[in-house]
Coordinates of C-alpha atoms in Angstrom, one line a residue:
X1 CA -118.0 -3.6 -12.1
X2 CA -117.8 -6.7 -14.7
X3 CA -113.7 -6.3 -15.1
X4 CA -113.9 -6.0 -11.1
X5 CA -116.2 -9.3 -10.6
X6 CA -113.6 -11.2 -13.4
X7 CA -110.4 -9.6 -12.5
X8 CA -109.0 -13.0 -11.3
X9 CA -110.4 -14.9 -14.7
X10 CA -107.3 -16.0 -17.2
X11 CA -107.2 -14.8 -21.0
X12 CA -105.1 -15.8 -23.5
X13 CA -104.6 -12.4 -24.9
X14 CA -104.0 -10.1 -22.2
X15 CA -105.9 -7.8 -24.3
X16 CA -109.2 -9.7 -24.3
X17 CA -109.5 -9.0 -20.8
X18 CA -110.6 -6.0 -22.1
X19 CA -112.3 -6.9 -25.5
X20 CA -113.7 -9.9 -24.6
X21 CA -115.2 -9.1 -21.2
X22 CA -116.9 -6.2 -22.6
X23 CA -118.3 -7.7 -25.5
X24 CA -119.9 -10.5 -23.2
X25 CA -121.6 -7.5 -21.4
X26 CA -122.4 -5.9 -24.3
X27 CA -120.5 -2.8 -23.9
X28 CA -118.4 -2.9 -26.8
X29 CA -118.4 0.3 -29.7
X30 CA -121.3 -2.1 -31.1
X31 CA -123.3 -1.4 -28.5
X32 CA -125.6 1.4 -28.9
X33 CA -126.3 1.5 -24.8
X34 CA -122.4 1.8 -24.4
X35 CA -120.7 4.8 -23.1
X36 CA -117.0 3.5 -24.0
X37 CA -116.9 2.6 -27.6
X38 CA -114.2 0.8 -27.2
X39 CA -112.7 -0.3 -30.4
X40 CA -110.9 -3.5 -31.3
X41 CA -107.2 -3.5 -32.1
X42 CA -105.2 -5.7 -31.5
X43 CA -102.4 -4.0 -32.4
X44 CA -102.4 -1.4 -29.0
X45 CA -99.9 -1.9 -26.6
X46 CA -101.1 -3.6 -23.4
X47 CA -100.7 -0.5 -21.4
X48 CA -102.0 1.8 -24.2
X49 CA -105.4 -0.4 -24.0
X50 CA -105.8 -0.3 -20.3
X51 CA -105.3 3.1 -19.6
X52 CA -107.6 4.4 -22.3
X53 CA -110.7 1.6 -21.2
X54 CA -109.7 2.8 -17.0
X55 CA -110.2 6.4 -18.6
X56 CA -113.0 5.9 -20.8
X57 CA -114.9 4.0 -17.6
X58 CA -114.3 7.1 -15.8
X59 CA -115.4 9.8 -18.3
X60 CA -118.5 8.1 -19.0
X61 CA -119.9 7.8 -15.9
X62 CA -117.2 10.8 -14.1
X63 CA -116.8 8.4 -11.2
X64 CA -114.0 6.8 -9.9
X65 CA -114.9 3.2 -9.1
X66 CA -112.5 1.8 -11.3
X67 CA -109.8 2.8 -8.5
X68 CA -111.2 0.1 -5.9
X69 CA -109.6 -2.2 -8.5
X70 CA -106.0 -1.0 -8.7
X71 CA -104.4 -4.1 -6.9
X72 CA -101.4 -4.6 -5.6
X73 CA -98.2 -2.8 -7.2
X74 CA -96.2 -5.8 -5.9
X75 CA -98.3 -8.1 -8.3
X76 CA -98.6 -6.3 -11.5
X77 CA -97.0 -7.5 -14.6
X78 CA -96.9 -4.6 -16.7
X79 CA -94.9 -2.0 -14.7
X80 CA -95.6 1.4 -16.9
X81 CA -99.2 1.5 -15.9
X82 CA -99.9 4.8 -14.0
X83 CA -100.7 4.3 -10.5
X84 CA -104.1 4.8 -10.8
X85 CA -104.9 2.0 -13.7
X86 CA -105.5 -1.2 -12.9
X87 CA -103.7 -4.0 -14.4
X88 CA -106.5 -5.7 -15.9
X89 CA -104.5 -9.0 -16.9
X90 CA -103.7 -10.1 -13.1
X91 CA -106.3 -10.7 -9.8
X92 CA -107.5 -7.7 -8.2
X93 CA -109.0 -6.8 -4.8
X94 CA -111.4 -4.4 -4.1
X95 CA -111.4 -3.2 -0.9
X96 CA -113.7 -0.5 1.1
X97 CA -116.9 -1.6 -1.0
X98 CA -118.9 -2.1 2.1
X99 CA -118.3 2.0 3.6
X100 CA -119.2 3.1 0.3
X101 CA -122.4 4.5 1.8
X102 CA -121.3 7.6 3.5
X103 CA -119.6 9.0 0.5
X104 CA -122.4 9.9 -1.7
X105 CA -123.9 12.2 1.3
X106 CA -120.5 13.9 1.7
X107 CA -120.0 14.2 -1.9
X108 CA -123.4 15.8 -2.0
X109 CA -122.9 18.0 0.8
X110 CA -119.4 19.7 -0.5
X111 CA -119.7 19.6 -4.2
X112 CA -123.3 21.1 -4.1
X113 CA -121.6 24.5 -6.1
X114 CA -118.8 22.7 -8.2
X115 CA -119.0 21.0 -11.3
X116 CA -116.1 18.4 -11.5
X117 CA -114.2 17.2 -14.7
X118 CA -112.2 14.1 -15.3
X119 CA -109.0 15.0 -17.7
X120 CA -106.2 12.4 -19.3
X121 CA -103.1 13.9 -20.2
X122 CA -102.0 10.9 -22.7
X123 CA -98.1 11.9 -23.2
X124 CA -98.0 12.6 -19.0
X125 CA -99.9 9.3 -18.3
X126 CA -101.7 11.8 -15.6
X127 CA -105.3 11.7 -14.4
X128 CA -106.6 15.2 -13.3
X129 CA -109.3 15.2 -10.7
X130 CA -111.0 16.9 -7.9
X131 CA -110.8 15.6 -4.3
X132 CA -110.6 16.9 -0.5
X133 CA -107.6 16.0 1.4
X134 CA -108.5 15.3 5.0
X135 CA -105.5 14.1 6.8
X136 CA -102.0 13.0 6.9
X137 CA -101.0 10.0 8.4
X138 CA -99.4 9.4 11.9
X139 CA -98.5 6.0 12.7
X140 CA -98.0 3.2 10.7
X141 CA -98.3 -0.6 11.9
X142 CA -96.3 -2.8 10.6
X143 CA -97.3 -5.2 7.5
X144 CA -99.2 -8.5 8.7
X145 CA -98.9 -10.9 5.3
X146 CA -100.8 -14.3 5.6
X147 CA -100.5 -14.3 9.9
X148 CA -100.2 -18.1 11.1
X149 CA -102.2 -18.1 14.5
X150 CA -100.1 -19.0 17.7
X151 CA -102.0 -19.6 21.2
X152 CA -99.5 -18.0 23.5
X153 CA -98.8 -14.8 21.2
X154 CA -102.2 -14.5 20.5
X155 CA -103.5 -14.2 24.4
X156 CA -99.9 -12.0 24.9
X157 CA -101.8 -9.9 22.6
X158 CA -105.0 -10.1 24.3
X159 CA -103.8 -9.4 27.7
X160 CA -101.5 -6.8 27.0
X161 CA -104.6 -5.0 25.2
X162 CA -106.4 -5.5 28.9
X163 CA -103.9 -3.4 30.4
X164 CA -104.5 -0.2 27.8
X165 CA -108.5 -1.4 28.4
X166 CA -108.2 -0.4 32.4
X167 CA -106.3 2.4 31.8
X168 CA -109.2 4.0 29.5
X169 CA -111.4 6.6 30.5
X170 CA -114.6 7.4 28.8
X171 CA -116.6 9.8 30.7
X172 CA -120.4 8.4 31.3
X173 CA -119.8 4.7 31.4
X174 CA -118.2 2.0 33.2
X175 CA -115.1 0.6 31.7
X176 CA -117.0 -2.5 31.4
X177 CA -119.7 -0.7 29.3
X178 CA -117.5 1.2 27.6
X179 CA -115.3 -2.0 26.3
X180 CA -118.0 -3.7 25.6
X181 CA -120.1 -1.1 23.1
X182 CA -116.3 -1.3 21.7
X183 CA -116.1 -4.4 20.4
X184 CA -119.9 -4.8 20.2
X185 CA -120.9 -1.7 17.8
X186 CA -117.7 -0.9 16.3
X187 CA -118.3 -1.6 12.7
X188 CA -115.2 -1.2 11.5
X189 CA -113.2 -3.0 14.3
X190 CA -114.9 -6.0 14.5
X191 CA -115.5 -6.4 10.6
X192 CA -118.4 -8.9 11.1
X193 CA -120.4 -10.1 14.5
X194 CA -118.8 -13.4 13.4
X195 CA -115.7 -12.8 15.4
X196 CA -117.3 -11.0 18.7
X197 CA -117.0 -14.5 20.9
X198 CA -113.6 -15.4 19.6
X199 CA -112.6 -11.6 20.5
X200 CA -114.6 -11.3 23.7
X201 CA -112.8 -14.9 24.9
X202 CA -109.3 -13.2 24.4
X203 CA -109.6 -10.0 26.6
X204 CA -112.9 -9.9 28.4
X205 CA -112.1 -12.2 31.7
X206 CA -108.9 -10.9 32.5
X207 CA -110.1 -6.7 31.8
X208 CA -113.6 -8.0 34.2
X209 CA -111.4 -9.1 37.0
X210 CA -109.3 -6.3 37.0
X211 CA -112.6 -4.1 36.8
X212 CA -114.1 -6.0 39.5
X213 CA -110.5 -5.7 41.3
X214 CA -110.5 -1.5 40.5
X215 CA -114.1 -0.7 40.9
X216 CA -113.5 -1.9 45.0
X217 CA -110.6 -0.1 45.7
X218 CA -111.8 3.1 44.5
X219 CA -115.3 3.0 46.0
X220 CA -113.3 2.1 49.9
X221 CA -111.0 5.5 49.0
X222 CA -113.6 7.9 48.4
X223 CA -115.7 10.0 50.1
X224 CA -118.4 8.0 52.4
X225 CA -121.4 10.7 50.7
X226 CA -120.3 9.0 47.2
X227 CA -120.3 5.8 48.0
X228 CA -123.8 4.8 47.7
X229 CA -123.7 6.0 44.5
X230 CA -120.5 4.2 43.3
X231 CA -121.6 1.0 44.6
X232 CA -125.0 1.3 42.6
X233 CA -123.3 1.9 39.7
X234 CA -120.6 -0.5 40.4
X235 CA -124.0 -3.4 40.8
X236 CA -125.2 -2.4 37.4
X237 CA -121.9 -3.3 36.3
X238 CA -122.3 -6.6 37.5
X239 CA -125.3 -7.7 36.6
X240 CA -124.4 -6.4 33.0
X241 CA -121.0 -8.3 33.4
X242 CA -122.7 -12.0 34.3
X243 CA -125.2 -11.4 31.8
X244 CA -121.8 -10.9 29.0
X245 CA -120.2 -14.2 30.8
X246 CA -123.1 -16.4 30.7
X247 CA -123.7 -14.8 26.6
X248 CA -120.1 -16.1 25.9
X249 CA -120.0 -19.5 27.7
X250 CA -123.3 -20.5 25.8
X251 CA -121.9 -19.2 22.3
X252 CA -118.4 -20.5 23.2
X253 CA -118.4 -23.5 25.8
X254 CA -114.8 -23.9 25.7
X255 CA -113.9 -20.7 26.8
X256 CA -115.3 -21.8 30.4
X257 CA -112.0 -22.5 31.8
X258 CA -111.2 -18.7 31.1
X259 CA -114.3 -17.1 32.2
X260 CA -114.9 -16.5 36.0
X261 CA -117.8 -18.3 36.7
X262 CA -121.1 -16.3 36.4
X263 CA -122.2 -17.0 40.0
X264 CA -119.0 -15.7 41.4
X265 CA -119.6 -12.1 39.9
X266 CA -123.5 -12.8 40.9
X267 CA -121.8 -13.2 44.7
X268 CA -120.2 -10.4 44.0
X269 CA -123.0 -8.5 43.7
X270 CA -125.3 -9.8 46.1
X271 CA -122.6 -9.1 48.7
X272 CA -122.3 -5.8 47.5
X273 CA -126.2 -5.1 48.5
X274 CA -125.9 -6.4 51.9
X275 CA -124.7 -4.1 54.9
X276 CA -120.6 -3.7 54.9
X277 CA -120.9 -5.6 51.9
X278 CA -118.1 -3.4 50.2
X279 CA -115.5 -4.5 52.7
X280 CA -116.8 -8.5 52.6
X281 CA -116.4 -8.0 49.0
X282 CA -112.6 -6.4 49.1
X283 CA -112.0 -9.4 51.7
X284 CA -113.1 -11.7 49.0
X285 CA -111.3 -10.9 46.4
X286 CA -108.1 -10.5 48.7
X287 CA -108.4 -14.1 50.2
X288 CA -109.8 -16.3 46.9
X289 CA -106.9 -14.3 44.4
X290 CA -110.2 -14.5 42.3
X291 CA -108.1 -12.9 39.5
X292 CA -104.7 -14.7 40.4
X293 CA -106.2 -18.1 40.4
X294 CA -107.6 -17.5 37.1
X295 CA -104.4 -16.2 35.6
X296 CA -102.8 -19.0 37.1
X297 CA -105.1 -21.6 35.0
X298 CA -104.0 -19.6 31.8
X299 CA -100.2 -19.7 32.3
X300 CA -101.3 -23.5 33.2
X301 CA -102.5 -24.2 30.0
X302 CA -99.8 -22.5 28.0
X303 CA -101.7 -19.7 27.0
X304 CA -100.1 -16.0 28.2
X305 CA -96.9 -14.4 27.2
X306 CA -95.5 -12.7 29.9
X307 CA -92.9 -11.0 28.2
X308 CA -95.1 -9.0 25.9
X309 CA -98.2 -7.8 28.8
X310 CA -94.4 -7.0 30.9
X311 CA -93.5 -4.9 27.8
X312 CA -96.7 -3.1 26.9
X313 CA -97.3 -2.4 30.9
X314 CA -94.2 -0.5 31.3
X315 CA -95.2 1.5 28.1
X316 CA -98.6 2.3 29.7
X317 CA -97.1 3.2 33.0
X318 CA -95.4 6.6 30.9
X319 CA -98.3 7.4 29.0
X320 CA -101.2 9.2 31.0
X321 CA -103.2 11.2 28.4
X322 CA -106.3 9.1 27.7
X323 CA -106.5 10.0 23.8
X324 CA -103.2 8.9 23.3
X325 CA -104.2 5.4 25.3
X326 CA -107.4 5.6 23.4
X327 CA -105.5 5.0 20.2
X328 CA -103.3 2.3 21.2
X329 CA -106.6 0.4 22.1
X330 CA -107.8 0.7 19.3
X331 CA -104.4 -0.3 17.2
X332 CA -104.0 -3.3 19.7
X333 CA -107.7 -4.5 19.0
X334 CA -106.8 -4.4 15.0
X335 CA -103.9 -6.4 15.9
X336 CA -105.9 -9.1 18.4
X337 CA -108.4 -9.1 15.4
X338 CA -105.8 -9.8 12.6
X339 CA -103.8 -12.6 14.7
X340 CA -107.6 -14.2 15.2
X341 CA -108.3 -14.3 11.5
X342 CA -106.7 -16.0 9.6
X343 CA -107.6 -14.8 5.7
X344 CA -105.8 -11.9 5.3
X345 CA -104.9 -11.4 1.7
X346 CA -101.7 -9.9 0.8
X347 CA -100.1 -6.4 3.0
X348 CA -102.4 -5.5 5.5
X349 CA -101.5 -2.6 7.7
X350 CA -103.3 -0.1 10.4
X351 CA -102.5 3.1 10.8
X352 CA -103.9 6.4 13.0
X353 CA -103.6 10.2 11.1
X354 CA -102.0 13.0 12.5
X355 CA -104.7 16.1 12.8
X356 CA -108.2 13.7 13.1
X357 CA -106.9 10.8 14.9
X358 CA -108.6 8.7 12.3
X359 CA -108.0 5.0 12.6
X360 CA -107.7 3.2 9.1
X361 CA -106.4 0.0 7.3
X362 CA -105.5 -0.7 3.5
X363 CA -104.1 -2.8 1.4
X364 CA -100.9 -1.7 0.1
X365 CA -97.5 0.1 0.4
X366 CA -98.7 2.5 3.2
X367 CA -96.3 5.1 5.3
X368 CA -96.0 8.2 6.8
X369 CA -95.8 10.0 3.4
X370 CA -99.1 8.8 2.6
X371 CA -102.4 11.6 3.0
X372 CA -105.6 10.6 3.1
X373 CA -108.1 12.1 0.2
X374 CA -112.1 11.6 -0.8
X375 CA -111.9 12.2 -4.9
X376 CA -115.1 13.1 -6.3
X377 CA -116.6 10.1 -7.7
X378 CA -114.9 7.2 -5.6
X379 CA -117.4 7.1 -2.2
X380 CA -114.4 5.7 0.1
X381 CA -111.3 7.4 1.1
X382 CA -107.6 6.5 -0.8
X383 CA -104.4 6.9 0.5
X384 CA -102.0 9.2 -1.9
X385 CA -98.2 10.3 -1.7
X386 CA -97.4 13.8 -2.7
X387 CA -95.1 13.5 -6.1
X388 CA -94.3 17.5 -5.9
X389 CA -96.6 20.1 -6.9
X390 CA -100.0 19.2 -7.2
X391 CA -98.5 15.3 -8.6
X392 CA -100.1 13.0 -6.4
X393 CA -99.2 8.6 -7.1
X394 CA -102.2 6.8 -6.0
X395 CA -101.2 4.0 -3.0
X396 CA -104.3 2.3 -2.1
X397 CA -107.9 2.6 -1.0
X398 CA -108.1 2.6 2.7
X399 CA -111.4 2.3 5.2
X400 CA -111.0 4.8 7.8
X401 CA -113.2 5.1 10.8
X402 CA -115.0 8.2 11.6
X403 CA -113.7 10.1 8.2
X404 CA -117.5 11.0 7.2
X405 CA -118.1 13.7 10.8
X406 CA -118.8 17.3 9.4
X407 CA -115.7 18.8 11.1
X408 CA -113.6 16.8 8.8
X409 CA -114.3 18.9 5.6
X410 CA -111.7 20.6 3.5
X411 CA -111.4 22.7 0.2
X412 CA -112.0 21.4 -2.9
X413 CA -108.5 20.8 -4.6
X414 CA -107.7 20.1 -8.2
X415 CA -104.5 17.2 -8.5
X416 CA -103.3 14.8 -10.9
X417 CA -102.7 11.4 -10.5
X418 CA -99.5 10.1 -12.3

């Protein structure tokens, strides 16, 4: 944890990043509380020195944190280092600290009968371990490094992801709803509640109107017994709809002139509860272009790229099977989310696995070769690329959404990092 919270502080001896840290925290061989008993010597080899404190910090404690330091290959400057030690001597990030919390509970669930070791194989440079691989990976986005934000891209992005957001199905809620819980308790999509209004301003408006625009004509081609109870259903849409539009115009007053206007889906709705109100409505919509005329106001102010909702709709137009649609919504909100904010560090990618349907991201050089792995003692999952055998190189540590259900278990495999 110290080397972590200093790993971007300078030394003159790349060595002292080592000897000097720990003797500050008092975890030098002097130190009688100190597992490592780390000698000085200043005649080690760089390398030599880090991969014996990485291993040491792992023995002591057998746990695996010291991987959430690794860094970026691209950035270290000693290249011998095993994949899975950190280059202590250059900045590091640690990434999937915050889902650590699942992993103990796992970890106590499937090694309840198995006693795990830690070994070092010094002339291999190999750290043996135990772990569970869960996946392999399926897709692979492409890498987004330092994104500069651009209007008309940005809403291309955010209403082409409105046409994958009508064509999902979720059994027991609206679309609306459904959207909505989405963005709202998705953890792992949305990062913080910080960025829900700047989100929610992309998409929401356009995917409402079309809802609205939906909702009509497939309540006036069902059965008249249904009706009744489509319509209801289709009112508490509303009313939860203008309750979302008048939420985002008071957190984000700008995004007015993008929003239909709170009383127009409140008209909506009264309308709905009068007698014929369905066909009043469908005239409504037909006559005012409700969602036309607002479209027309965003090409207006130079904000929707045509080219890329043309693109995406064609793709949607072959692709039926919901799960599959499911995925790419879930991709395409990553990608909204990334060209919104602006502080990603270094090679960000998304990707989805193959068996689970896991969505993930990390920090790194990830592919298809890549599997995804929970080793005993790190609490979040890492990305690894088979080497032959049971040789495994470590790429990155990776947050992956839903990882922790029970169904995702697997056996308890022994495999060497190199």
């Amino acid at each position: 944890m110290v080397l972590g919270l200093v790993s971007k502080s300078e030394a003159t001896d790349d060595r002292d990043k080592i000897y000097g840290i720990l003797g500050f925290a008092g975890l030098d061989a002097k130190s009688d509380s100190s597992h490592l008993k780390i000698v000085v010597d200043y005649t080690l080899p760089v390398e030599t020195l880090y991969t014996t404190t990485t291993v040491s910090m792992a023995k002591s404690d057998m746990n695996l944190r010291v991987l959430g330091i690794v860094g970026y290959s691209a950035y270290r400057k000693y290249r011998s280092l095993p994949s899975w030690c950190p280059d202590y001597s250059v900045g590091n990030i640690r990434l999937g600290e915050e889902y650590h919390f699942h992993g103990d509970l796992l970890c106590g669930r499937q090694w309840k009968s198995h006693h795990p070791t830690i070994e070092h194989n010094a002339e291999q440079q190999t750290l043996t371990v135990d772990g569970f691989r869960y996946d392999t990976l399926d897709n692979v986005s492409v890498r987004v490094q330092y994104p500069d934000i651009n209007i008309a891209e940005m809403y291309g992005l955010a209403f082409g992801l409105l046409g994958m957001a009508a064509s999902l199905q979720i059994h027991g809620h609206s679309r609306v709803e459904c959207l909505w819980k989405l963005m709202l308790e998705d953890k792992f999509l949305l990062g913080t509640n910080d960025d829900v209004p700047g989100i929610l301003r992309l998409f929401f408006p356009y995917f409402l109107m079309e809802a609205i625009s939906n909702a009509v004509k497939s309540i006036k081609s069902a059965e008249p017994s249904s009706r009744p109870e489509q319509i209801r259903r289709f009112v508490d849409d509303l009313t939860f709809s203008e309750k979302v539009i008048r939420a985002l115009i008071r957190l984000e007053p700008e995004s007015a002139i993008l929003l239909p206007g709170p009383d127009t889906v409140m008209t909506i709705r009264e309308t709905l509860l009068r007698e014929g109100g369905l066909d009043r409505v469908a005239e409504m919509l037909g006559t005012t272009s409700l969602l036309k005329d607002m479209l027309q106001r965003v090409r207006t102010a130079g904000l929707l790229n045509d080219d890329f909702s043309k693109v995406l709709g064609q793709g949607l137009q072959h692709d039926t099977d919901d799960s599959k649609v499911k995925r790419q919504l879930q991709l395409y909100i990553a990608k909204v989310k990334t060209k919104i904010r602006n502080c990603v560090v270094g090679d960000l990618q998304y990707f989805t696995t193959s068996r689970l349907q896991l969505l993930g991201y990390g920090y790194e050089r990830i592919d298809r070769d890549c599997e995804v792995w929970v080793l005993h003692g790190y609490p979040s999952p890492v990305l690894l690329r088979k080497k032959g055998g049971s040789m495994y190189e470590f790429c990155a540590t990776a947050v992956v959404r839903g990882l922790w259900e029970p169904e995702c278990g697997g056996e308890i495999t022994r495999i060497s990092l190199v």
